[in-house]
Structure formats: structure tokens, C-alpha cells
mmCIF file of C-alpha atoms in Angstrom:
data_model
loop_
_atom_site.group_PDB
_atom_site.id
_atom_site.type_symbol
_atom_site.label_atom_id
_atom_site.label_comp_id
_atom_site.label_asym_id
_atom_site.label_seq_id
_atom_site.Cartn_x
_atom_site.Cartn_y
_atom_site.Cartn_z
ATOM 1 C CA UNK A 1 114.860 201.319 31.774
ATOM 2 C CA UNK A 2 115.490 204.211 34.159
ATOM 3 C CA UNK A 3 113.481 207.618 33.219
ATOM 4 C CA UNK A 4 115.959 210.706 33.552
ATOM 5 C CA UNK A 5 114.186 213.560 35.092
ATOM 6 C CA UNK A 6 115.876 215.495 31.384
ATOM 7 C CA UNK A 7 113.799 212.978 29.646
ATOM 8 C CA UNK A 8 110.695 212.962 31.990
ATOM 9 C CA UNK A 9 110.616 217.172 31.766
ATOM 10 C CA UNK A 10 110.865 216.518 28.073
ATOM 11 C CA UNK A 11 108.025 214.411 27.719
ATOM 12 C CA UNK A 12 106.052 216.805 30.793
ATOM 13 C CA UNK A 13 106.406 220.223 28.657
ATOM 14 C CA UNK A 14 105.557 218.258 25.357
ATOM 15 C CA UNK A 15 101.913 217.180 27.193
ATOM 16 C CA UNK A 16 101.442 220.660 28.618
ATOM 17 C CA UNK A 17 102.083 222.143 25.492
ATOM 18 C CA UNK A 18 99.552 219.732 23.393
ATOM 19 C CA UNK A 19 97.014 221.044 26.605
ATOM 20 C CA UNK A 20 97.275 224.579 25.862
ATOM 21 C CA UNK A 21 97.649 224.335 22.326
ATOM 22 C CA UNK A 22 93.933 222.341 22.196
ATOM 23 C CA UNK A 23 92.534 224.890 24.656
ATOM 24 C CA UNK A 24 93.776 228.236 23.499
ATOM 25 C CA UNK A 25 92.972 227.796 19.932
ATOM 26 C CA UNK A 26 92.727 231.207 18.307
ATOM 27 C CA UNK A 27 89.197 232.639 17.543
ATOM 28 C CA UNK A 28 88.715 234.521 14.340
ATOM 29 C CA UNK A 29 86.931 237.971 15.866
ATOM 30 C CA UNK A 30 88.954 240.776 18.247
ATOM 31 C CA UNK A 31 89.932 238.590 20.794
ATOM 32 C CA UNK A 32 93.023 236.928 18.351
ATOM 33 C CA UNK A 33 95.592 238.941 20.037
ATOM 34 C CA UNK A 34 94.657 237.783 23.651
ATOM 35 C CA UNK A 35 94.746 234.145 22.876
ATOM 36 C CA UNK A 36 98.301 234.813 20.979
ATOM 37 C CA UNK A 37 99.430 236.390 23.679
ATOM 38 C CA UNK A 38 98.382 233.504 26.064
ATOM 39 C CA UNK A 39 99.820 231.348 23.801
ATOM 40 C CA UNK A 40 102.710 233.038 23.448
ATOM 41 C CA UNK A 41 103.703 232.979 26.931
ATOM 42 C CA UNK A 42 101.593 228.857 27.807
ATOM 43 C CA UNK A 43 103.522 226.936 24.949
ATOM 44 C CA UNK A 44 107.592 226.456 24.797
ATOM 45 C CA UNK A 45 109.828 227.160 27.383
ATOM 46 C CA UNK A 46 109.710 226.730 31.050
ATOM 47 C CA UNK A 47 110.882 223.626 33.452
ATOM 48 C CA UNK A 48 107.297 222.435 34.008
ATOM 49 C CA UNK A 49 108.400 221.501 37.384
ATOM 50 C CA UNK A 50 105.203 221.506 38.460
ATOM 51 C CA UNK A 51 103.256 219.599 36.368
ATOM 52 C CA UNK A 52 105.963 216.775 36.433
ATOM 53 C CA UNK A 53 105.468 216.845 40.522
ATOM 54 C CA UNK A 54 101.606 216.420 39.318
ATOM 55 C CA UNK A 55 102.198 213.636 37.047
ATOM 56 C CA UNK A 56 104.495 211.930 39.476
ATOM 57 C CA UNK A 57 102.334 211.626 42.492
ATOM 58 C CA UNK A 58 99.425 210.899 40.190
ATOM 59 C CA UNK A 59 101.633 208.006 39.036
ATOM 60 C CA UNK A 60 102.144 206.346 42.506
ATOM 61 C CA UNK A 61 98.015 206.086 42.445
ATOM 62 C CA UNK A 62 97.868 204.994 38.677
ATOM 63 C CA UNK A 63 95.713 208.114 37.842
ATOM 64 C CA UNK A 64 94.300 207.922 34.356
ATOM 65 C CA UNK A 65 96.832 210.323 32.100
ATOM 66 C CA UNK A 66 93.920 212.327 30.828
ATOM 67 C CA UNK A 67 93.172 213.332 33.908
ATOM 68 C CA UNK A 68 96.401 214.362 35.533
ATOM 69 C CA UNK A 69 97.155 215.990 33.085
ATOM 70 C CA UNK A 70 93.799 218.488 33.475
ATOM 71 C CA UNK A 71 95.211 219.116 36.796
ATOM 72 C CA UNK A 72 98.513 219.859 35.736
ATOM 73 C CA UNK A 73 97.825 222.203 33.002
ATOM 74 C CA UNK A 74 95.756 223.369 35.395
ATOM 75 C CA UNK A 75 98.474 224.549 38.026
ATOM 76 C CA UNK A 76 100.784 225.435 35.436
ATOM 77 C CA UNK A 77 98.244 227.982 33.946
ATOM 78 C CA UNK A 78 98.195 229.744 37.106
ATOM 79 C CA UNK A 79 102.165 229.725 37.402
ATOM 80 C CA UNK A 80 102.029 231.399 34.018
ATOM 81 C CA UNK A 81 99.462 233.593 34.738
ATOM 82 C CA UNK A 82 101.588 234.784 37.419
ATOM 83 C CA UNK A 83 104.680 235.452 35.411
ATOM 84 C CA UNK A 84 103.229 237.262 33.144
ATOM 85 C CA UNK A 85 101.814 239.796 35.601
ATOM 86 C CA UNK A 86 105.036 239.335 37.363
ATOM 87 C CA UNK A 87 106.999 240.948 34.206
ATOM 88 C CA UNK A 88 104.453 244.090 33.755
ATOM 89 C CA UNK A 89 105.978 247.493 34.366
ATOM 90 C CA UNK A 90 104.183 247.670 37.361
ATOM 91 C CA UNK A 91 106.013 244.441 39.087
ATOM 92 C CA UNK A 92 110.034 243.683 37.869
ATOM 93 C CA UNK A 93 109.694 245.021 34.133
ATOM 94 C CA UNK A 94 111.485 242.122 32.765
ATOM 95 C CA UNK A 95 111.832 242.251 28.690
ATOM 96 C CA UNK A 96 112.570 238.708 28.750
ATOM 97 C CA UNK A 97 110.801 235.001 29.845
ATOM 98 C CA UNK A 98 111.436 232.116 28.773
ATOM 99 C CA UNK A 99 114.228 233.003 26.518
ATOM 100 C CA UNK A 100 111.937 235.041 24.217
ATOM 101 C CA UNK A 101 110.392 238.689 24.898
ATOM 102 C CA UNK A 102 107.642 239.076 27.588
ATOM 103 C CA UNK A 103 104.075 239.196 26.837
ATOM 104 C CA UNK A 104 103.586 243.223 27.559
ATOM 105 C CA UNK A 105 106.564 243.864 25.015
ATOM 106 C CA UNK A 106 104.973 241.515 22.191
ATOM 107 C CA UNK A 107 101.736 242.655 22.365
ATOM 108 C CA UNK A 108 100.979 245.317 25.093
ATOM 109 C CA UNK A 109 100.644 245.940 28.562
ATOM 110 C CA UNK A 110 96.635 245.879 28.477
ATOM 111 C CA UNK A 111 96.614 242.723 26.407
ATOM 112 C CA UNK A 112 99.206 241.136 28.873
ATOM 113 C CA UNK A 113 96.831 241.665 31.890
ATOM 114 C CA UNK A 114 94.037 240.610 30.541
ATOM 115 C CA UNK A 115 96.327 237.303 29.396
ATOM 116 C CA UNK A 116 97.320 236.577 32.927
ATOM 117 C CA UNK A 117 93.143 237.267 33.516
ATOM 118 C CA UNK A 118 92.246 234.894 31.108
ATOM 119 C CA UNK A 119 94.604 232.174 32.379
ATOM 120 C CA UNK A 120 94.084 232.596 35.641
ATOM 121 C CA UNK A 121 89.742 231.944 34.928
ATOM 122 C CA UNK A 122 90.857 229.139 32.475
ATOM 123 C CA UNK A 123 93.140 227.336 35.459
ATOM 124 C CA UNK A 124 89.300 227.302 37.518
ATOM 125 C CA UNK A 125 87.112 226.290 34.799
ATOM 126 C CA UNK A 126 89.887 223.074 33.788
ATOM 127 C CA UNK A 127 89.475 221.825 37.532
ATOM 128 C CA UNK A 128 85.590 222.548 37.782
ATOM 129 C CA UNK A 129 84.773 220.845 34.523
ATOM 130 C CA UNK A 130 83.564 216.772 35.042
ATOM 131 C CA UNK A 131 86.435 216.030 32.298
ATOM 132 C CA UNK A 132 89.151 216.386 35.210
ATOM 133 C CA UNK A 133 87.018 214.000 37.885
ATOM 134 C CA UNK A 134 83.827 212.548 37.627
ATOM 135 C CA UNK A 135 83.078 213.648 41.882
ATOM 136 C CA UNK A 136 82.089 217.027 42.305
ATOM 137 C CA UNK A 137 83.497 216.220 45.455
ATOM 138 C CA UNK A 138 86.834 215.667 44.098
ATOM 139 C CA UNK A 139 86.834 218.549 41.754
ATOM 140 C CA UNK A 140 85.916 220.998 44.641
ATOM 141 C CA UNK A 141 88.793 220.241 46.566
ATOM 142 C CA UNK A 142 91.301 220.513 43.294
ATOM 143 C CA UNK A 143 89.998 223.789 43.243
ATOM 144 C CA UNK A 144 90.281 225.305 46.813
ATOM 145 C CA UNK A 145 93.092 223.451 46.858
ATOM 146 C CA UNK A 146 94.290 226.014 44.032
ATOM 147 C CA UNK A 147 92.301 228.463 45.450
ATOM 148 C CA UNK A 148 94.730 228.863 48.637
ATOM 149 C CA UNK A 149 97.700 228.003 47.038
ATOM 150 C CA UNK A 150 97.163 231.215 44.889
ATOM 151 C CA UNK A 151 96.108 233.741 46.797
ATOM 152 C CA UNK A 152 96.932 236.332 49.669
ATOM 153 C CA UNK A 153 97.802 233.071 51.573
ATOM 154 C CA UNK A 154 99.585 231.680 49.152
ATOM 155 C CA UNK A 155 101.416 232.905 45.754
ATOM 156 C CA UNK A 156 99.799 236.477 45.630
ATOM 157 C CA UNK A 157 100.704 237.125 48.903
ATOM 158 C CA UNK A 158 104.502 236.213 49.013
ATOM 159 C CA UNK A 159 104.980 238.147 45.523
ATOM 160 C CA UNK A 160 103.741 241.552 47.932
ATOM 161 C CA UNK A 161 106.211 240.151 51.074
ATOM 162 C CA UNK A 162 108.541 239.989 48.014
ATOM 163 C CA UNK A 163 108.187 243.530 46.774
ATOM 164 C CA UNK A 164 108.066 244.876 50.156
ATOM 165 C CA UNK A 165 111.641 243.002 50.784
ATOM 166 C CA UNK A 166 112.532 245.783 48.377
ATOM 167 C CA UNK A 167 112.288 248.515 51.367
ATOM 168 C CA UNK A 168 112.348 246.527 54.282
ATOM 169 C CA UNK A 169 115.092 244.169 56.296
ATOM 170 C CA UNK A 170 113.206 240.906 56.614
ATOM 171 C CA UNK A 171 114.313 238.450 59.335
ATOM 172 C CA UNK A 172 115.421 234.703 58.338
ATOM 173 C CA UNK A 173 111.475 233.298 59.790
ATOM 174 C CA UNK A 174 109.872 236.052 57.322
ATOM 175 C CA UNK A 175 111.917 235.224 54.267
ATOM 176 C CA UNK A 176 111.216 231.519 55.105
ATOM 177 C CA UNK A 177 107.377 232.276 54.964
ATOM 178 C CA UNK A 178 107.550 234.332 52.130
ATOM 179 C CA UNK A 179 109.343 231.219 49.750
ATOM 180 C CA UNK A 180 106.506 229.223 51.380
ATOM 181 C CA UNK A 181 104.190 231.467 50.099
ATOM 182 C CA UNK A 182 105.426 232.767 46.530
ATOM 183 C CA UNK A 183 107.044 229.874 45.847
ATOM 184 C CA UNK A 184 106.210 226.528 48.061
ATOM 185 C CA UNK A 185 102.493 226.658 48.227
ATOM 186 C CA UNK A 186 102.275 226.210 44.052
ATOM 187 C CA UNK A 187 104.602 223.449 44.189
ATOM 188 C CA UNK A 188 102.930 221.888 47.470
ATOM 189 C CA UNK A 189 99.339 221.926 45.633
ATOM 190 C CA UNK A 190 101.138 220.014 42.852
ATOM 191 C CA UNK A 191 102.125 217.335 44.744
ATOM 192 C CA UNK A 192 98.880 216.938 46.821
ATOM 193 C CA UNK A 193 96.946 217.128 43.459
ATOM 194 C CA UNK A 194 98.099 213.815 41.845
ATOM 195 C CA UNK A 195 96.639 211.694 44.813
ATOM 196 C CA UNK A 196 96.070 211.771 48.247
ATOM 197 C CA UNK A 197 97.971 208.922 50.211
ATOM 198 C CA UNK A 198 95.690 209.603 52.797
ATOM 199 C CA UNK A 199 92.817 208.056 50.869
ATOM 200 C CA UNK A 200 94.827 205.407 50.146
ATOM 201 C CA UNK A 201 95.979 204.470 53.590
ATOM 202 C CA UNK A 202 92.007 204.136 54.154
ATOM 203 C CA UNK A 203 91.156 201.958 51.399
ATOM 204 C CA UNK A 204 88.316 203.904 50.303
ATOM 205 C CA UNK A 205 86.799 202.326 47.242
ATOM 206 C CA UNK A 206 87.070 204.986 44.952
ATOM 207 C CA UNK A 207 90.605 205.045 45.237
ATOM 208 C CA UNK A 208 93.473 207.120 46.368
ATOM 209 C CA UNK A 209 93.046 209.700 43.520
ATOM 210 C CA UNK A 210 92.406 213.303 43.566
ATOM 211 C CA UNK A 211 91.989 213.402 39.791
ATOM 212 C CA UNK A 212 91.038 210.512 38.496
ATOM 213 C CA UNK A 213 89.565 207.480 40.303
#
């Protein structure tokens, strides 16, 4: 039977959510309200668009679930991360995400960047830990892969091209990079995280998979 992409989201979120919900259990000592607020803004809600581009890929290379799904919660913790910074004061002041109220306005601003902190570390340690690929070799390039996608080359940096669109007239090249950067480089490390079809193409005997040989 054909898999709607409705149906294939559907079953996507409901993974990522199980993820989160076995990582971010809630310790009893002052750090509660920082893994409620990660909860709050990792479980329900969102498209999971990336982790369904993970789980895809990783499917042409029949990558063990388990696995794939490490690297996916992986990405999308940084994507959250990012959203949740991206709602401070300080950035668009949204009230709203995900249909329910933003992390700084359930909590507090503090607790919301140190959330986004947390998440950010947790996306690193998920990729670094022998769980997500036996190769160290494997798990090093998950995370630079991650690494670039995120940072001033990558996500960080088109979210400042993007606030400095605010004040300044861009040209149709620089608002092409900056969607490569803010938004395309995320997505593109998605895709290249459920296998590498260049592995494949050279029939190297541990297989074509990033994630999971």
C-alpha cells in the first residue's frame, strides 16, 4: 500500500516524540524546570520535516531504525534549539510556537536559553555516543556534518543575514545564500545523514550507511 507523506509525518513526529520523551526525562532536584521547558518545546507539534528526510534516505540503505532515528532526533534537537532562541525577546519575540505559548513565556527567558543550551549539547552527545554507529569514523562525520550545518556557515549565520535583512536591501544572490544558510543547510545535513550513496556506488563492505551499517 502507498505511504502518504500525512501518514509518514504522523508516524515521524510519533518516533521523535518517544526519543525525547526517553531522553529528557525530568530529574527530581532544581533542574525540573529546564527539562520541562525542553520538553515543552521537543514533544508535540512541528512538521518533523527533517527527520522524515532522515528516515527516508536512511531507508533507501536499509539503515537499522534505531539508529536513524538517533540521527534524526539528533537534527531535530538542533532545529528546536534554534526556535526557541529564535522566539526570545532578543530575536522575533514570538508568544507563540507550535500552536502553544513559547518557551520564554511558560517558564522564563533565562530558563529558555539555557533550554536551547541544553538541546543544542544533547544534539552532539546523541551523534557522539556508539548507540548511533558503532565507527567512530562514522559518528565523527554525523557530527561535523552537524557541526557546519549549524553554525556561522550554516543556520546561525543566515538567522544574522536574516536580522540584518531587517535594515538592509539584500540582492536576489544574497537572499538565495541566506535560505541556504538558515534554512537549506539543516535540511541538506538531513538528507546526507541517512546514507551516503557515495559509499554505496563503491561497494564498500560496511555498507552505504552513515548511521547504521
Amino acid at each position: 500500500m502507498p505511504v502518504t507523506l500525512d501518514a509518514a509525518l504522523a508516524e515521524v513526529s510519533a518516533e521523535i516524540d518517544r526519543q525525547f520523551d526517553q531522553l529528557l526525562t525530568i530529574p527530581d532536584d532544581p533542574r525540573g524546570d529546564l527539562y520541562r521547558a525542553m520538553r515543552h518545546a521537543a514533544i508535540g507539534g512541528g512538521k518533523r520535516l527533517r527527520p522524515l528526510l532522515v528516515f527516508a534516505t536512511a531507508n533507501l540503505f536499509d539503515v537499522a531504525r534505531e539508529c536513524s532515528a538517533r540521527a534524526a532526533t539528533a537534527i531535530e534537537a538542533i532545529h528546536v534549539y534554534s526556535l526557541i532562541h529564535d522566539d526570545l525577546p532578543s530575536m522575533d519575540d514570538d508568544d507563540m510556537r507550535r500552536g502553544k505559548p513559547t518557551v520564554h513565556k511558560v517558564f522564563d527567558e533565562a530558563t529558555a536559553i539555557l533550554a536551547g543550551d541544553c538541546l543544542h549539547a544533547m544534539a552532539f552527545e546523541i551523534l557522539a555516543d556508539p548507540a548511533t554507529h558503532a565507527d567512530p569514523f562514522v559518528r565523527i562525520e554525523l557530527v561535523m556534518d552537524l557541526a557546519r550545518a549549524s553554525g556561522p556557515n550554516g543556520m546561525a549565520g543566515g538567522q544574522k543575514m536574516d536580522i540584518e535583512a531587517e535594515n538592509t536591501r539584500f540582492d536576489l544572490n544574497t537572499v538565495t545564500r541566506l535560505q541556504q544558510m538558515k534554512t537549506g543547510a539543516l535540511i541538506s545535513a538531513s538528507v546526507e545523514a541517512g546514507g551516503d550513496s557515495r559509499a554505496a556506488a563503491a561497494g564498500r563492505s560496511r555498507g552505504a550507511s552513515r548511521v547504521c551499517a
